[in-house]
Tab-separated table of C-alpha atoms in Angstrom:
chain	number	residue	atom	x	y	z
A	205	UNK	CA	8.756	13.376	12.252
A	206	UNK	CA	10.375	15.252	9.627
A	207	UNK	CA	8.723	15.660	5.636
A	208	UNK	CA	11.012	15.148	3.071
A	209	UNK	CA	10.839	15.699	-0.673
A	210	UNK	CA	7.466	17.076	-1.744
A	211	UNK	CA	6.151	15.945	-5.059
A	212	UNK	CA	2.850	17.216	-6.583
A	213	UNK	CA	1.904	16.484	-9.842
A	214	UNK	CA	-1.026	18.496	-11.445
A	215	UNK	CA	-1.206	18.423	-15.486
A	216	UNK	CA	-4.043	19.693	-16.979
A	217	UNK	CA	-4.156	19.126	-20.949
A	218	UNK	CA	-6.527	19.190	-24.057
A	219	UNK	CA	-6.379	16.985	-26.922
A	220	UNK	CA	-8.217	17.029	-30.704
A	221	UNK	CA	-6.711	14.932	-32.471
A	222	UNK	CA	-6.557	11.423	-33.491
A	223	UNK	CA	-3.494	9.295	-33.904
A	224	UNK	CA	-3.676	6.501	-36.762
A	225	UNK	CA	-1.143	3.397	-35.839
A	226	UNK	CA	0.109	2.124	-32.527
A	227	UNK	CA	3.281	0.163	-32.454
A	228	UNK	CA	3.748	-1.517	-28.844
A	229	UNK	CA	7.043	-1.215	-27.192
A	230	UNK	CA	7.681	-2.967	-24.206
A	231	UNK	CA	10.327	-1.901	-21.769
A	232	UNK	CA	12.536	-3.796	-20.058
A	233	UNK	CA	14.076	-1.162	-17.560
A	234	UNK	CA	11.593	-2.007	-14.808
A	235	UNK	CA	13.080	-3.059	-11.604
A	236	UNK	CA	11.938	-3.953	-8.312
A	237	UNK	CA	11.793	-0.770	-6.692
A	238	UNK	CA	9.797	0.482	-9.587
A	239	UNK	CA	6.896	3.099	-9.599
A	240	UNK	CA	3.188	2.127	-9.959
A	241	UNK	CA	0.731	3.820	-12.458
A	242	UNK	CA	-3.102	3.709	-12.558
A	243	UNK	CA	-5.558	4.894	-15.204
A	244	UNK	CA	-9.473	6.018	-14.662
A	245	UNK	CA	-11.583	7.053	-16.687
A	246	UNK	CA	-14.045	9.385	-16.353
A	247	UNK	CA	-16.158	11.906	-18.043
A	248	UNK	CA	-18.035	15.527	-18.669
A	249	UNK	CA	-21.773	14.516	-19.070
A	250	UNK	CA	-23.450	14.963	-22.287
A	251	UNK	CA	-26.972	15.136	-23.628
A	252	UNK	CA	-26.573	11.517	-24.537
A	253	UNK	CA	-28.760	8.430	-23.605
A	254	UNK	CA	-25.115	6.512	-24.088
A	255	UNK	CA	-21.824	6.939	-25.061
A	256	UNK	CA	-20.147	3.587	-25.466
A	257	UNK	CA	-16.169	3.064	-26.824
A	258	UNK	CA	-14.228	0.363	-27.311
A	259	UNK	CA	-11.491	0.929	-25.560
A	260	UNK	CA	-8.527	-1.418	-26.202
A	261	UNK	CA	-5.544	-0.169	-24.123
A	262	UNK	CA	-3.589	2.480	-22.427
A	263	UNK	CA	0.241	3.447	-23.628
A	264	UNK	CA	2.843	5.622	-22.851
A	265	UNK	CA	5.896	6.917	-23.715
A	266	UNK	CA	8.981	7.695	-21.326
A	267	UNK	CA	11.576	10.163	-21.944
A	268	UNK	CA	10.225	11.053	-25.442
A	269	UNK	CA	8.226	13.917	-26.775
A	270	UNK	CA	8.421	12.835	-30.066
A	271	UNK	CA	5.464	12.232	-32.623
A	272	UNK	CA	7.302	9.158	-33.850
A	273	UNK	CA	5.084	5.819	-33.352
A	274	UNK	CA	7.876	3.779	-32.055
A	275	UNK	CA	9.066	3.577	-28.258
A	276	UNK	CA	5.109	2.938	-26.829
A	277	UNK	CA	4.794	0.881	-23.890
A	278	UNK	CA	1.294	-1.155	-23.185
A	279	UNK	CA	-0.140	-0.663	-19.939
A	280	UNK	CA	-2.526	-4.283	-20.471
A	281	UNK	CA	-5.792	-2.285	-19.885
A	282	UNK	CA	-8.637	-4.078	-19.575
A	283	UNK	CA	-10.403	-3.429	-21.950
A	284	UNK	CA	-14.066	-2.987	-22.430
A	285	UNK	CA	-16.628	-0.999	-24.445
A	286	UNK	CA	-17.895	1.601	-22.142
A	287	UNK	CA	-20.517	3.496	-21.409
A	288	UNK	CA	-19.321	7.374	-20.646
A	289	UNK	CA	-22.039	8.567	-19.449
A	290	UNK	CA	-22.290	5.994	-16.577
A	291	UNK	CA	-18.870	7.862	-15.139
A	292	UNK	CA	-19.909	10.706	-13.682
A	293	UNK	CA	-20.466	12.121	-10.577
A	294	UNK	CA	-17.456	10.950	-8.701
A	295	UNK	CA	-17.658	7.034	-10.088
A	296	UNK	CA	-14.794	6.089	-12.460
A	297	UNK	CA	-13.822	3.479	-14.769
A	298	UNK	CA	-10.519	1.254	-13.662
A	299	UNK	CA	-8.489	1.324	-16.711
A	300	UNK	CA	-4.708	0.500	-15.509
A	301	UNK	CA	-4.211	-0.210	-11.627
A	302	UNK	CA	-0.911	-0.224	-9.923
A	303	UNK	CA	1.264	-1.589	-13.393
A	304	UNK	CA	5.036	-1.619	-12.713
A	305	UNK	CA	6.482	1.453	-15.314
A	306	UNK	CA	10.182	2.993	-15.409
A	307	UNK	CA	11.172	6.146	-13.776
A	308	UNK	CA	11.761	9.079	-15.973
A	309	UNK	CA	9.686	11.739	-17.319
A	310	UNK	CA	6.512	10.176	-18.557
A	311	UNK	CA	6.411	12.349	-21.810
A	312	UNK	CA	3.024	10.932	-23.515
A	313	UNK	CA	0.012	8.845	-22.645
A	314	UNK	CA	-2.576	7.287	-25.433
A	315	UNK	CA	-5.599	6.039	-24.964
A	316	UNK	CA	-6.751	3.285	-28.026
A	317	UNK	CA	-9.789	2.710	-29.020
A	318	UNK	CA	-11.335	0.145	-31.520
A	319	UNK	CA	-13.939	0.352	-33.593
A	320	UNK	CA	-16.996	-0.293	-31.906
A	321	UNK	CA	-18.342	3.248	-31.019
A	322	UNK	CA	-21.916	4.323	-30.850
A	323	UNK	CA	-23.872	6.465	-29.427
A	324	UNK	CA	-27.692	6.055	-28.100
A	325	UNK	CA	-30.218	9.392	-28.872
A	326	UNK	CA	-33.137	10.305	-27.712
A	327	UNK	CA	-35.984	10.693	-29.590
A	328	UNK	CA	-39.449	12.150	-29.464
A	329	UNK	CA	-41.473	11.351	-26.791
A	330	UNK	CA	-43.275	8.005	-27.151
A	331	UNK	CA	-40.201	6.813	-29.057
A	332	UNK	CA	-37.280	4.542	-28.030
A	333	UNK	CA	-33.694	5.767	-28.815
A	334	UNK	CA	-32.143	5.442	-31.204
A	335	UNK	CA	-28.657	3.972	-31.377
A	336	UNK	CA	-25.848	5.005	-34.211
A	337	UNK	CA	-22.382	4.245	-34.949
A	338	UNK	CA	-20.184	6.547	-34.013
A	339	UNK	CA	-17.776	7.397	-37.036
A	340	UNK	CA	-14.177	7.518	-36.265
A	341	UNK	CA	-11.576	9.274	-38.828
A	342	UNK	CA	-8.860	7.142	-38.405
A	343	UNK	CA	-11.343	4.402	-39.360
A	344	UNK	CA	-10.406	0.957	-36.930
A	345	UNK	CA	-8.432	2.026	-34.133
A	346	UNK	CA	-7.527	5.601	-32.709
A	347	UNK	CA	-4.613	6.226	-30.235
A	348	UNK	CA	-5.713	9.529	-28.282
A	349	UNK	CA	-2.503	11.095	-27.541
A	350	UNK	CA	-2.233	13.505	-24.616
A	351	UNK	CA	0.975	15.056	-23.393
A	352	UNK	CA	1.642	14.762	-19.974
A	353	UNK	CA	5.323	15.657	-18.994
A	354	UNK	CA	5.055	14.494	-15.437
A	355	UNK	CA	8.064	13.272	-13.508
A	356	UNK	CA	7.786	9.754	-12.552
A	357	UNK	CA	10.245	8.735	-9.062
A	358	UNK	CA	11.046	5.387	-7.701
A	359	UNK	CA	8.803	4.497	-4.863
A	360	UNK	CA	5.831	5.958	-5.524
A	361	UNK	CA	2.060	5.229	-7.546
A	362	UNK	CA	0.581	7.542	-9.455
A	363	UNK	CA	-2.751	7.983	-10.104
A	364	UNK	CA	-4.148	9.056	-13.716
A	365	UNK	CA	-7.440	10.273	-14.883
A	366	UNK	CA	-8.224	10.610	-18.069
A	367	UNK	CA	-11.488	12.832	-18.330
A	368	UNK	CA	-13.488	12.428	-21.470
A	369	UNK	CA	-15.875	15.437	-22.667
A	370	UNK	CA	-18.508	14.316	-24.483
A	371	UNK	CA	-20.071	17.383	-25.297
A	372	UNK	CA	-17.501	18.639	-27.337
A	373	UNK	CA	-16.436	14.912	-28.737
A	374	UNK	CA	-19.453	14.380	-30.379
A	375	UNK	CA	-19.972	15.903	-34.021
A	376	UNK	CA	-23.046	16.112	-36.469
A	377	UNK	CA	-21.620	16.269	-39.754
A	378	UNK	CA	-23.929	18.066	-41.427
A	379	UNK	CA	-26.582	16.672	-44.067
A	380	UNK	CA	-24.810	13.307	-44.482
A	381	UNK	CA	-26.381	12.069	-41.191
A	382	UNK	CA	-23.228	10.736	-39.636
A	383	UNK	CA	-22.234	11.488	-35.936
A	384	UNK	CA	-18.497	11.546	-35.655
A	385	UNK	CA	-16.086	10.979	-32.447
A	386	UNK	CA	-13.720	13.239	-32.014
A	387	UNK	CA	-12.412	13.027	-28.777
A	388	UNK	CA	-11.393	15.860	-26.298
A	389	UNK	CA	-9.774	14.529	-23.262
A	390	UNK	CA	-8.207	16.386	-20.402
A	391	UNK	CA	-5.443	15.053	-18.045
A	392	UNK	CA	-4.484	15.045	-14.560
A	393	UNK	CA	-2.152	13.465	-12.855
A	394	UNK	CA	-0.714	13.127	-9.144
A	395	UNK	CA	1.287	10.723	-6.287
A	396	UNK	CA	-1.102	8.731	-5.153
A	397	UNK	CA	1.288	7.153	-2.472
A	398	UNK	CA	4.067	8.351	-0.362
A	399	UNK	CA	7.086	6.867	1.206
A	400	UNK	CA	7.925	5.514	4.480
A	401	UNK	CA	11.417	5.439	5.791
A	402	UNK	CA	13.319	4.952	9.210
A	403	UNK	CA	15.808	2.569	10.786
A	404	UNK	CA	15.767	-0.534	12.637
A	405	UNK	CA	17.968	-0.912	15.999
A	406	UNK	CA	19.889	-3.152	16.756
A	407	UNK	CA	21.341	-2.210	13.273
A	408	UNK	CA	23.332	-5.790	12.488
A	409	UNK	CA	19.781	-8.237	12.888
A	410	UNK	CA	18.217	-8.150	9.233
A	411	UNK	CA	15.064	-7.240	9.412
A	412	UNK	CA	11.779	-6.912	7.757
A	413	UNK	CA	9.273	-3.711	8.331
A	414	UNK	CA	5.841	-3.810	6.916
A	415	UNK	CA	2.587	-1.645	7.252
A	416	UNK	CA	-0.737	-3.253	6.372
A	417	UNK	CA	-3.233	-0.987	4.131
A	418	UNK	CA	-6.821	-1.429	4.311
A	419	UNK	CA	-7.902	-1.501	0.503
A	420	UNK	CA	-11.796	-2.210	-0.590
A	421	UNK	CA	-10.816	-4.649	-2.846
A	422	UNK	CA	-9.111	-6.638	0.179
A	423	UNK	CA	-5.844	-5.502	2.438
A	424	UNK	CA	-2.826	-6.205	1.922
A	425	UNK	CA	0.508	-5.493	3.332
A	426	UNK	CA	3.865	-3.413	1.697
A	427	UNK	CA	7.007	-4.466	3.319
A	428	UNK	CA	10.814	-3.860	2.989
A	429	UNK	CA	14.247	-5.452	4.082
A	430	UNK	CA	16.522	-3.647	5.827
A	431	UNK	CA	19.941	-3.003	4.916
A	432	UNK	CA	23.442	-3.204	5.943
A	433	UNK	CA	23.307	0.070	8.288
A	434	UNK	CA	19.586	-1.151	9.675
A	435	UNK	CA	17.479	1.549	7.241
A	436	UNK	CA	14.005	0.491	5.254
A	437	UNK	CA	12.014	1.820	2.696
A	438	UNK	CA	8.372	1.195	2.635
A	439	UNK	CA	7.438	2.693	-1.267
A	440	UNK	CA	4.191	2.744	-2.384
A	441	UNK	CA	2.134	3.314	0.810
A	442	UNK	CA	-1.120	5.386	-0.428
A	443	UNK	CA	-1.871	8.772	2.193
A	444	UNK	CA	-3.535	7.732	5.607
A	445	UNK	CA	-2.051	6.676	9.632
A	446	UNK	CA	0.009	3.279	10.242
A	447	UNK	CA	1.739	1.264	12.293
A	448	UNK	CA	5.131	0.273	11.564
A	449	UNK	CA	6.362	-3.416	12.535
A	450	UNK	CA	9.292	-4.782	12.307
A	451	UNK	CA	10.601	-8.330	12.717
A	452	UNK	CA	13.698	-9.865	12.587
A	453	UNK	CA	13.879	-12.344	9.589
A	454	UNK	CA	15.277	-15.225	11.601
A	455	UNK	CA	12.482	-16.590	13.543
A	456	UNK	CA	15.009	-18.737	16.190
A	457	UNK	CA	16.842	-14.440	16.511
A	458	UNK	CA	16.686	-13.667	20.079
A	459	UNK	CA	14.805	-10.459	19.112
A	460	UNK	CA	10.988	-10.428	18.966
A	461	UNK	CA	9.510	-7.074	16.910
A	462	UNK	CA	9.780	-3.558	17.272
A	463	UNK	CA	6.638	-0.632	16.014
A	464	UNK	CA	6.613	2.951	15.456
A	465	UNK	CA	3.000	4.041	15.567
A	466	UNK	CA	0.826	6.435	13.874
A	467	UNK	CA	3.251	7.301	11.294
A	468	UNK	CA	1.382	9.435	8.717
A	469	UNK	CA	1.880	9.508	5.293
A	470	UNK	CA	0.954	11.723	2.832
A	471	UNK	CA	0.648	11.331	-1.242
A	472	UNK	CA	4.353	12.649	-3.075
A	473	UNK	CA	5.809	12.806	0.124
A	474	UNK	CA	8.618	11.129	2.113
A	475	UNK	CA	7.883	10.629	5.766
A	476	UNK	CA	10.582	9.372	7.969
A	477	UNK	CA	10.871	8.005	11.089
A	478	UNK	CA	12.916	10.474	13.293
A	479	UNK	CA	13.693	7.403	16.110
A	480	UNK	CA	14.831	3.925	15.004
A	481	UNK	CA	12.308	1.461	15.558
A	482	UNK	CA	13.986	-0.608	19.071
A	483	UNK	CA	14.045	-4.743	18.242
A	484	UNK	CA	12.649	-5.955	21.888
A	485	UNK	CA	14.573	-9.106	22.851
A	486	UNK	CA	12.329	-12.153	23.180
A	487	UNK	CA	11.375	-12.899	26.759
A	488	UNK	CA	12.717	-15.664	29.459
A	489	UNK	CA	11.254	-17.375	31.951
A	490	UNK	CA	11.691	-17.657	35.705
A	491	UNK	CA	11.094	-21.087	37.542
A	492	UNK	CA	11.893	-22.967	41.098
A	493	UNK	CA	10.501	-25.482	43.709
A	494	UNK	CA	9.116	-24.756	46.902
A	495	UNK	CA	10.470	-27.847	48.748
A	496	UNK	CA	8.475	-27.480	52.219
A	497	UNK	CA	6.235	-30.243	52.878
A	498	UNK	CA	2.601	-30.161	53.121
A	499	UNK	CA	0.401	-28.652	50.645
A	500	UNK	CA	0.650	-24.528	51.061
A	501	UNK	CA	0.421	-22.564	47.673
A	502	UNK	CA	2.881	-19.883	46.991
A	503	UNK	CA	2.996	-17.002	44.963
A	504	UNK	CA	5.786	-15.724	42.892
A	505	UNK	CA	6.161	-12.235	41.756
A	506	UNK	CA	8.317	-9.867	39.453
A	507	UNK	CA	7.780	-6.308	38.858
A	508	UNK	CA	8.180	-5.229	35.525
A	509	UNK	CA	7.602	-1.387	34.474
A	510	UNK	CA	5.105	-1.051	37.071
A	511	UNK	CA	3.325	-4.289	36.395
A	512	UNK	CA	3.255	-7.539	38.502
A	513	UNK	CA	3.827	-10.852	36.915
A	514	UNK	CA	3.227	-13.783	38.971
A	515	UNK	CA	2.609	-17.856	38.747
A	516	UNK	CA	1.578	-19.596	41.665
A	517	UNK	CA	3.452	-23.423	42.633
A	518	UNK	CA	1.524	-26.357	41.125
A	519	UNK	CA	0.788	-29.808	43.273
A	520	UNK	CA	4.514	-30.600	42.980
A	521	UNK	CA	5.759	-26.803	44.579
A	522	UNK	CA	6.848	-25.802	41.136
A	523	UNK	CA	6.240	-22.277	39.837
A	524	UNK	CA	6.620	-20.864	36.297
A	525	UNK	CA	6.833	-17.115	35.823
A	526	UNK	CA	5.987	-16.379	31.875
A	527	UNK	CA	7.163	-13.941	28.964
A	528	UNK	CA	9.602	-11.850	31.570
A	529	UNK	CA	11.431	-9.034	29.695
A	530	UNK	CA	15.186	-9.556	29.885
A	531	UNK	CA	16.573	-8.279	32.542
A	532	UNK	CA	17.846	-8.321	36.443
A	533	UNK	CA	14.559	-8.745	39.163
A	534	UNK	CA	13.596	-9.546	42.570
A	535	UNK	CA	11.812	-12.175	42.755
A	536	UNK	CA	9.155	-12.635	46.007
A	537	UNK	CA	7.972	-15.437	47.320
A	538	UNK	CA	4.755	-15.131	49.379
A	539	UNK	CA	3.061	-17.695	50.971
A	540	UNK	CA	-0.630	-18.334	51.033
A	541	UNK	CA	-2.366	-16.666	54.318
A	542	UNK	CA	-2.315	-18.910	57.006
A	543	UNK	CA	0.362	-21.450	55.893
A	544	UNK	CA	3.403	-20.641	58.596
A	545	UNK	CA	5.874	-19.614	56.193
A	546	UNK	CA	7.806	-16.395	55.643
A	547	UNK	CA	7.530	-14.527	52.536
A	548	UNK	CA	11.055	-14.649	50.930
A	549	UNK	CA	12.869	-12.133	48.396
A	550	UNK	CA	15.542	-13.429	45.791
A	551	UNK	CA	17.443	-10.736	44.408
A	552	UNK	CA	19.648	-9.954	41.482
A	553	UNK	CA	17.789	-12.926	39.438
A	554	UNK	CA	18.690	-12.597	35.702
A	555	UNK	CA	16.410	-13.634	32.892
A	556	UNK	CA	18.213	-13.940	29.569
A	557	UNK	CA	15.951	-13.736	26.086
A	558	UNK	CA	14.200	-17.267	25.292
A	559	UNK	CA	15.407	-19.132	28.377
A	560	UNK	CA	14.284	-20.261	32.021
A	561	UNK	CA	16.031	-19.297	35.298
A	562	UNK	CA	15.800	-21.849	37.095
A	563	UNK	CA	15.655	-21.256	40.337
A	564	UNK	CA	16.254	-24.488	42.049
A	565	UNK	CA	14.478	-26.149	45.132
A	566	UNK	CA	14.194	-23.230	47.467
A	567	UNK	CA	12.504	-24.044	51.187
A	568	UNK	CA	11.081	-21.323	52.859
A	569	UNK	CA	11.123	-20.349	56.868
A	570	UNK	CA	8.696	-20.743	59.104
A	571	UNK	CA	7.086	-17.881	60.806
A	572	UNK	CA	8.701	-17.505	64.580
C-alpha cells in the first residue's frame, strides 16, 4: 500500500488585539468535493471561579491577508456564552464541526464575541464570589483575529483549536475597578482526515465504494462513485483501519461486491489501494431430479475452493444446490447408505451468475 502526499499542518500563533466590525461574506465557490473545517475551543486555566463569553461566531478569510473587513465568510457557530474554565484538561468546546469551506490558503480566522462577558472571583473565605462584567474595548462585539496561513486541499477536514489564555486575557485596570478582556489566543491547526483511493475491476460496471466510520455521536458512512476508468475517492475519512466495499450501482448487475480490507488511513495523507478491488459475479444455482422410484435420499455435492456445497433431493427427488460461484464443477451424486444405487459424477456442469442449471431428470444405477 503505497502513501501519497503528506500534509501536516501545525500553526502556532498569538493574538492581542481586538477587531471592531465584522462584515459577513459568504462564498459561493464551495463544491461537492469540498474540504471540511472544525473549530474547538479550549483554554489555559486561570485563577478564575468563571470565565464566561459570548461567543457569536467563527469567520475566515481565504486567499487574503489583508486587514480589510470585507471578504469574511461565517462558519454558523453555535453560539453560546461559555464558561473557559470548564475546557481544560483535554475537554473542548464544539464551535464549527465538519462546515463545507473552499480550498485555498485559509489566510485568517476570527473568533466574535458579543457583549455578555463576565467573570466570577473569589472572595474571602466565608464569602460567595463575586461576579463582574468583563469590559471589552471595542464595546459590543469583538472579532479576535488570528492569522493562520494554512493550506486548505480538496478532500480533506481539518481540525482547529482555538486555545484561549485566560491568565494573560484578563486585566485589572487599575483604581477604576474595571476588569477588562483582552484576549490572547493561540492557534493550531492540522488534517484531521485522510484520503482513500483505489480502483474497482471490472472497470466498465459503475460502482459505488464506501467505508463506514464509527463516530460517538452515531456512525455513519463516506462513499464515492467510480469513474469512467473504474477509480474512487473516499475524502474525508478521519485516521484509523477500514474495510473497503464496493457495489455495483445496478442492483439487477450480475456482479455482487468486492472489499479491500484493513486499509489504514492516516490524517493529511493519501492512502491508496495498490490492487483493484475484484467485483465477484453473483452466484447460480445447480438443480435436477433423481427419477428412481422409491423413496432413497441423495446427496449432491460441488467443491468450491476447498469447500463442499451440497443439497439433498426433497420428497419429489429434486435437489437445489445454493449461492455456487460461477464457474465449471463436478457435480456428485451419492446415494444414501443402503439404498442400491451407485454414486454418480456429472462433469463439466456450468453455473452462470444469477441462474439455475438445471440438471434435468437424471436416474441413477443400481449397485451390481
Amino acid at each position: 500500500m503505497n502513501m501519497l502526499s503528506k500534509l501536516k499542518l501545525i500553526v502556532p500563533l498569538l493574538f492581542l488585539s481586538f477587531l471592531i466590525s465584522c462584515n459577513d461574506s459568504e462564498s459561493s465557490s464551495v463544491n461537492q468535493g469540498a474540504p471540511t473545517i472544525s473549530v474547538r475551543l479550549v483554554d489555559s486555566p486561570g485563577d478564575y471561579e468563571a470565565v464566561n463569553v459570548d461567543v457569536l461566531d467563527v469567520m475566515i478569510k481565504m486567499d487574503d491577508d489583508s486587514d480589510d473587513d470585507n471578504g469574511w465568510m461565517s462558519l454558523k457557530a453555535e453560539g453560546d456564552i461559555v464558561n473557559l474554565l470548564e475546557f481544560t484538561g483535554g475537554v473542548s468546546k464544539v464551535l464549527v464541526e465538519r462546515f463545507p469551506i473552499p480550498a485555498g490558503t485559509l489566510s485568517q480566522m476570527r473568533l466574535v464575541l458579543g457583549d455578555r462577558n463576565t467573570i466570577v472571583i473569589e472572595n474571602e473565605e466565608g464569602e460567595d464570589p463575586s461576579e463582574y462584567d468583563l469590559k471589552t474595548p471595542s464595546g459590543q462585539q469583538s472579532g479576535l483575529k488570528v492569522k493562520i496561513d494554512a493550506l486548505i486541499e480538496e478532500g480533506f477536514t481539518y481540525d482547529f483549536v482555538l486555545d484561549f489564555d485566560v491568565d494573560k486575557s484578563i486585566v485589572h485596570a487599575g483604581n477604576s475597578g474595571n476588569i477588562i478582556l483582552k484576549p490572547v489566543l493561540y492557534a493550531s491547526a492540522e488534517a484531521s482526515s485522510g484520503i482513500i483511493e483505489g480502483t474497482v475491476s471490472p472497470t466498465d460496471v459503475p460502482s459505488i465504494a464506501k467505508v463506514l466510520v464509527s463516530d460517538p455521536d452515531g456512525n455513519f458512512e463516506i462513499t464515492a462513485y467510480t469513474n469512467d476508468l473504474g477509480a474512487f475517492a473516499l475524502w474525508g475519512v478521519p485516521a484509523g483501519t477500514y474495510d473497503v466495499i464496493v457495489m455495483p450501482e445496478d442492483d439487477n448487475s450480475i456482479y455482487s461486491y468486492g472489499s479491500a480490507t484493513d486499509v489504514v488511513v492516516f490524517n493529511g495523507e493519501i492512502t491508496t489501494i495498490a490492487d483493484p478491488i475484484e467485483l465477484m459475479l453473483k452466484p447460480g444455482s445447480i438443480t435436477g431430479k433423481i427419477t428412481n422410484e422409491g423413496d432413497a435420499v441423495v446427496t449432491a455435492s460441488v467443491e468450491v475452493g476447498g469447500e463442499t456445497l451440497s443439497a439433498t433431493t426433497d420428497e419429489n427427488g429434486v435437489f437445489l444446490i445454493e449461492n455456487v460461484p460461477p464457474g465449471s464443477y463436478i457435480v456428485t451424486l451419492t446415494p444414501a447408505e443402503g439404498s442400491g444405487l451407485e454414486t454418480y459424477m456429472m462433469n463439466n456442469v456450468e453455473v452462470k451468475p444469477t441462474e439455475v442449471t438445471d440438471l434435468g431428470n437424471i436416474e441413477l444405477q443400481m449397485t451390481p
